[in-house]
PDB file of C-alpha atoms in Angstrom:
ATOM      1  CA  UNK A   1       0.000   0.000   0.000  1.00  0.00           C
ATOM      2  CA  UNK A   2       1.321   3.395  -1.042  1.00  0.00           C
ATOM      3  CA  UNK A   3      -0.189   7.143   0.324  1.00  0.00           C
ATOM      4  CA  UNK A   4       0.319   9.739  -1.844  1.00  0.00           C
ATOM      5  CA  UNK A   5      -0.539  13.162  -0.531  1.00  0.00           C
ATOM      6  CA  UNK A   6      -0.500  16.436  -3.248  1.00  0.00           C
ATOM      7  CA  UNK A   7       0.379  19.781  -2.451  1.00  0.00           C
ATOM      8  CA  UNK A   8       1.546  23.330  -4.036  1.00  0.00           C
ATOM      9  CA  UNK A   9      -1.740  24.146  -6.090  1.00  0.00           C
ATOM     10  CA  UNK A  10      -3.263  27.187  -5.893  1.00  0.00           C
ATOM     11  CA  UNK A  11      -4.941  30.289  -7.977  1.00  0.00           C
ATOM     12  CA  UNK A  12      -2.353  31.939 -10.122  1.00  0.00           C
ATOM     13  CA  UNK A  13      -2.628  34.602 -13.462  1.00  0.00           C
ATOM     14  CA  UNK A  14      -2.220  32.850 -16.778  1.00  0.00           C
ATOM     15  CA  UNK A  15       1.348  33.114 -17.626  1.00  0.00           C
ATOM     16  CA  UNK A  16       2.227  32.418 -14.032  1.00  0.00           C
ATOM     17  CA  UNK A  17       3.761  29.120 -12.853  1.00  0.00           C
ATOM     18  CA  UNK A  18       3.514  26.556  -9.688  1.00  0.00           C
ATOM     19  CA  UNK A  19       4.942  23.497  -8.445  1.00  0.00           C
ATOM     20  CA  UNK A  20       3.222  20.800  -7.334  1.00  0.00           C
ATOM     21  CA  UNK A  21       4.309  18.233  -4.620  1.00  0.00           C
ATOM     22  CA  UNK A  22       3.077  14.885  -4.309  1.00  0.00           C
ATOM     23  CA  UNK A  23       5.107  13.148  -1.443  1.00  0.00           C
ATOM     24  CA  UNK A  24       4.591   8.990  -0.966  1.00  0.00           C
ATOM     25  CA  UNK A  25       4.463   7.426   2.361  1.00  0.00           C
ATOM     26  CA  UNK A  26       5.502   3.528   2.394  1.00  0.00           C
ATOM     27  CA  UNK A  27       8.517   1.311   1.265  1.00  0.00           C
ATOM     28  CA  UNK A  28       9.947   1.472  -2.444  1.00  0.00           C
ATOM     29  CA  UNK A  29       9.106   4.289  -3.537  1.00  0.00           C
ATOM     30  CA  UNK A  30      11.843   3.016  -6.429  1.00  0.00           C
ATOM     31  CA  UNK A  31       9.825   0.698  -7.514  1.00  0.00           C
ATOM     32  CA  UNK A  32       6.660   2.754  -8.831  1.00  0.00           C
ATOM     33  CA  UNK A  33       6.583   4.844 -12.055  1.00  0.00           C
ATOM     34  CA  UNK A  34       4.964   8.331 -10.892  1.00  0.00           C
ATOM     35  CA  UNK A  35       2.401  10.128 -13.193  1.00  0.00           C
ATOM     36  CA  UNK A  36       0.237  13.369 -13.119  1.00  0.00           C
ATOM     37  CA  UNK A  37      -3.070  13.221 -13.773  1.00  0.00           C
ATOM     38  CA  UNK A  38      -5.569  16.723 -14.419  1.00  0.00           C
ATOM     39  CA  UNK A  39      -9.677  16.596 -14.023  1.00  0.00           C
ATOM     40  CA  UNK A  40     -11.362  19.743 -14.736  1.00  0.00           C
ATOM     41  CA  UNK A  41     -14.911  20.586 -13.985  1.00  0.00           C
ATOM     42  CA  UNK A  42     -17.251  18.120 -16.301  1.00  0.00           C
ATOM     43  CA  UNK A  43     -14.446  16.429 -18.395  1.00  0.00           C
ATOM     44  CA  UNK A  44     -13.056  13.036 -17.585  1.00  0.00           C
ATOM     45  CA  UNK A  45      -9.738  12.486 -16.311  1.00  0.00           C
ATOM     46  CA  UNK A  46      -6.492  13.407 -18.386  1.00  0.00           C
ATOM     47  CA  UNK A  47      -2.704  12.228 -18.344  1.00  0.00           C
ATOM     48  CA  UNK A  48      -0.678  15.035 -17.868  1.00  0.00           C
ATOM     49  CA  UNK A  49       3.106  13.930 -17.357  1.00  0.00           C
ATOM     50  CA  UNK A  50       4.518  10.254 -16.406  1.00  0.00           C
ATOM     51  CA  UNK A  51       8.388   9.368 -14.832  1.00  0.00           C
ATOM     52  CA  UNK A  52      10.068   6.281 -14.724  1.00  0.00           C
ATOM     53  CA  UNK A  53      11.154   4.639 -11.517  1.00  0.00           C
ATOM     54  CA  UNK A  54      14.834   6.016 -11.916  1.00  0.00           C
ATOM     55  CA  UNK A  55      14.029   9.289 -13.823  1.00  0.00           C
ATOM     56  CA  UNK A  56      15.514   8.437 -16.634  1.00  0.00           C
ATOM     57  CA  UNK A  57      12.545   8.516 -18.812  1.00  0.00           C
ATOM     58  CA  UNK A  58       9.707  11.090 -18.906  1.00  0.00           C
ATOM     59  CA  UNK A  59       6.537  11.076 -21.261  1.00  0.00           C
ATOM     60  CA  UNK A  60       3.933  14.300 -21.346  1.00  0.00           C
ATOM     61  CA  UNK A  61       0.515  14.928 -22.957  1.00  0.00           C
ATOM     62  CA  UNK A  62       0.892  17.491 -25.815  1.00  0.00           C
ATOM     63  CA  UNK A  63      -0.647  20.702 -24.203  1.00  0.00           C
ATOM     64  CA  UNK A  64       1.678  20.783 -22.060  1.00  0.00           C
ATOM     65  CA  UNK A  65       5.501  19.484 -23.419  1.00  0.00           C
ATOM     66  CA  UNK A  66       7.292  22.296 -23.249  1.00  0.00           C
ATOM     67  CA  UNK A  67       5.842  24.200 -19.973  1.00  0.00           C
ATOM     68  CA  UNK A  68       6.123  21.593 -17.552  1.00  0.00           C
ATOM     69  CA  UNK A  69       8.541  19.502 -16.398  1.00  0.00           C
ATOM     70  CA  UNK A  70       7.778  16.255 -14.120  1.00  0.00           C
ATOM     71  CA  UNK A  71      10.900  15.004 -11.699  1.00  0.00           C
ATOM     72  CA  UNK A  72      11.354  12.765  -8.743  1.00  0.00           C
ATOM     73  CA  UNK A  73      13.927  12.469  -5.660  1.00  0.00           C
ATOM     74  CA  UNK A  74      13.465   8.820  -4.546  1.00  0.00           C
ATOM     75  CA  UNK A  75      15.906  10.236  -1.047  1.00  0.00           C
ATOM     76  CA  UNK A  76      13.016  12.134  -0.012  1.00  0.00           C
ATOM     77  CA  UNK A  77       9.934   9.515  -1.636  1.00  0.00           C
ATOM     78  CA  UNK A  78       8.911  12.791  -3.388  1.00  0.00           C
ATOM     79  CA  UNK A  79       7.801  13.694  -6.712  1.00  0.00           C
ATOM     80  CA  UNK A  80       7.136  17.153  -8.248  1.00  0.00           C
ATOM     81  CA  UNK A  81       5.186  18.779 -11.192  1.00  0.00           C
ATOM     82  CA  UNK A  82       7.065  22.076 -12.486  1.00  0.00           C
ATOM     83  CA  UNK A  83       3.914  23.913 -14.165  1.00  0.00           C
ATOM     84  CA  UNK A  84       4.936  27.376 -16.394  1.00  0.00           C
ATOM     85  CA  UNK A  85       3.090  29.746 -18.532  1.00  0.00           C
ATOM     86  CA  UNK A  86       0.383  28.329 -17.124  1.00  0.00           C
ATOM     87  CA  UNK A  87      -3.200  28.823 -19.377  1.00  0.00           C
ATOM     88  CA  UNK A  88      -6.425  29.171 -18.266  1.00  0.00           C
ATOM     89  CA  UNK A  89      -7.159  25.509 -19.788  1.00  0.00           C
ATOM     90  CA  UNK A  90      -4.918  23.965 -17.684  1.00  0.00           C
ATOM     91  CA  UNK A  91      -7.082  25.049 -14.669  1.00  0.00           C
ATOM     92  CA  UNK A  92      -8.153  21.565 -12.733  1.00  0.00           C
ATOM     93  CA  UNK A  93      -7.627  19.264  -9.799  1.00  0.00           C
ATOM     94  CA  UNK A  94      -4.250  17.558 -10.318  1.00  0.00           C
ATOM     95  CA  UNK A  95      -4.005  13.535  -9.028  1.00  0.00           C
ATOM     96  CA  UNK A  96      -0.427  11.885  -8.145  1.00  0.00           C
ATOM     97  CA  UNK A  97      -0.703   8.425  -9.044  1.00  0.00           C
ATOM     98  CA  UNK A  98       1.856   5.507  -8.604  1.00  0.00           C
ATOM     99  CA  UNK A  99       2.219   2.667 -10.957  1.00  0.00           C
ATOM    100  CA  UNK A 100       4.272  -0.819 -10.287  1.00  0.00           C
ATOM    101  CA  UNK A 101       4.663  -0.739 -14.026  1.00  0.00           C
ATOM    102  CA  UNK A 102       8.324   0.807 -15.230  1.00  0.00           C
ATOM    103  CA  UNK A 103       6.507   3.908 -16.749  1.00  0.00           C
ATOM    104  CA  UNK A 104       2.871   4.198 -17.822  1.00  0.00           C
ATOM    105  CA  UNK A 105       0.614   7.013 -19.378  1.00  0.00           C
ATOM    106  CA  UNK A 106      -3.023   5.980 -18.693  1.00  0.00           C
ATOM    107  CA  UNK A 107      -5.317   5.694 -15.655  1.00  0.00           C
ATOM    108  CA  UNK A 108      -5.879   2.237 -15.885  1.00  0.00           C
ATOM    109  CA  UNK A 109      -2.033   1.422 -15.097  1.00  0.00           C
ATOM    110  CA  UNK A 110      -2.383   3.184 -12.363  1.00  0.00           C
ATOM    111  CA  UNK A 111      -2.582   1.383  -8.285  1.00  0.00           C
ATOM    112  CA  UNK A 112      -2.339   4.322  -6.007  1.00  0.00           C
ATOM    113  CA  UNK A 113      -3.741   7.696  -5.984  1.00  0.00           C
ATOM    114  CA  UNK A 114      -3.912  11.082  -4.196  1.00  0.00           C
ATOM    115  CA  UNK A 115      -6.360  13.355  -3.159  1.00  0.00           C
ATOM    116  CA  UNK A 116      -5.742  15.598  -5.869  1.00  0.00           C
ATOM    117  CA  UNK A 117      -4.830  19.782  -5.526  1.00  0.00           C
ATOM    118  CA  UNK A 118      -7.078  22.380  -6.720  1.00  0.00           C
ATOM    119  CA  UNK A 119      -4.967  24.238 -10.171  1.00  0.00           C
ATOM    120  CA  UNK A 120      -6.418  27.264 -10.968  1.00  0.00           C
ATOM    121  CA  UNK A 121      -5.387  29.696 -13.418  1.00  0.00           C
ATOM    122  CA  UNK A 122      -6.949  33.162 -14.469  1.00  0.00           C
ATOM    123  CA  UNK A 123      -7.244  35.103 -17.559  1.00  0.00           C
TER     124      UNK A 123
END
């Protein structure tokens, strides 16, 4: 069993940027892929940005390659979600998820999740 618990969202102006925390409680963390997930008011859920268990790899949904930036620091069992020129569009709740997989980009691969962290971004 793996907690994941998000923080760093907030309300920001578009063009602005945030990071977001998700930090995992339980043993080997190493051994789950970590992926960001976005739901925004009456659309479904949406992969936003995946890491493999070392780093090494990273995979992102199209709206956003290029503004954000997913990382991990398996020392601290902490992974993090680098969000810039943020766009009113990308205003949502924002999941953590953790997959035993080596790196995955949809829900379904998905064991664990957080609470989620409220994203929102004016015009």
């Amino acid at each position: 069993q793996v907690q994941l618990v998000e923080s760093g969202g907030g309300w920001v102006q578009a063009g602005g940027s945030l990071r977001l925390s998700c930090a995992a409680s339980g043993r080997t963390f190493s051994s789950y892929a970590m992926g960001w997930f976005r739901q925004a008011p009456g659309k479904e859920r949406e992969f936003v940005a995946a890491i493999s268990r070392s780093g090494s790899s990273t995979d992102y949904t199209d709206s956003v390659k290029g503004r954000f930036t997913i990382s991990r620091d398996n020392t601290k069992n902490t992974v993090f979600l680098q969000m810039n020129s943020l766009k009113p569009e990308d205003t949502a709740v924002y999941y953590c998820a953790a997959s035993r997989l080596a790196i995955a980009t949809i829900g379904m691969k998905y064991d664990y999740w957080g609470q989620g962290t409220q994203v929102t971004v004016s015009s």
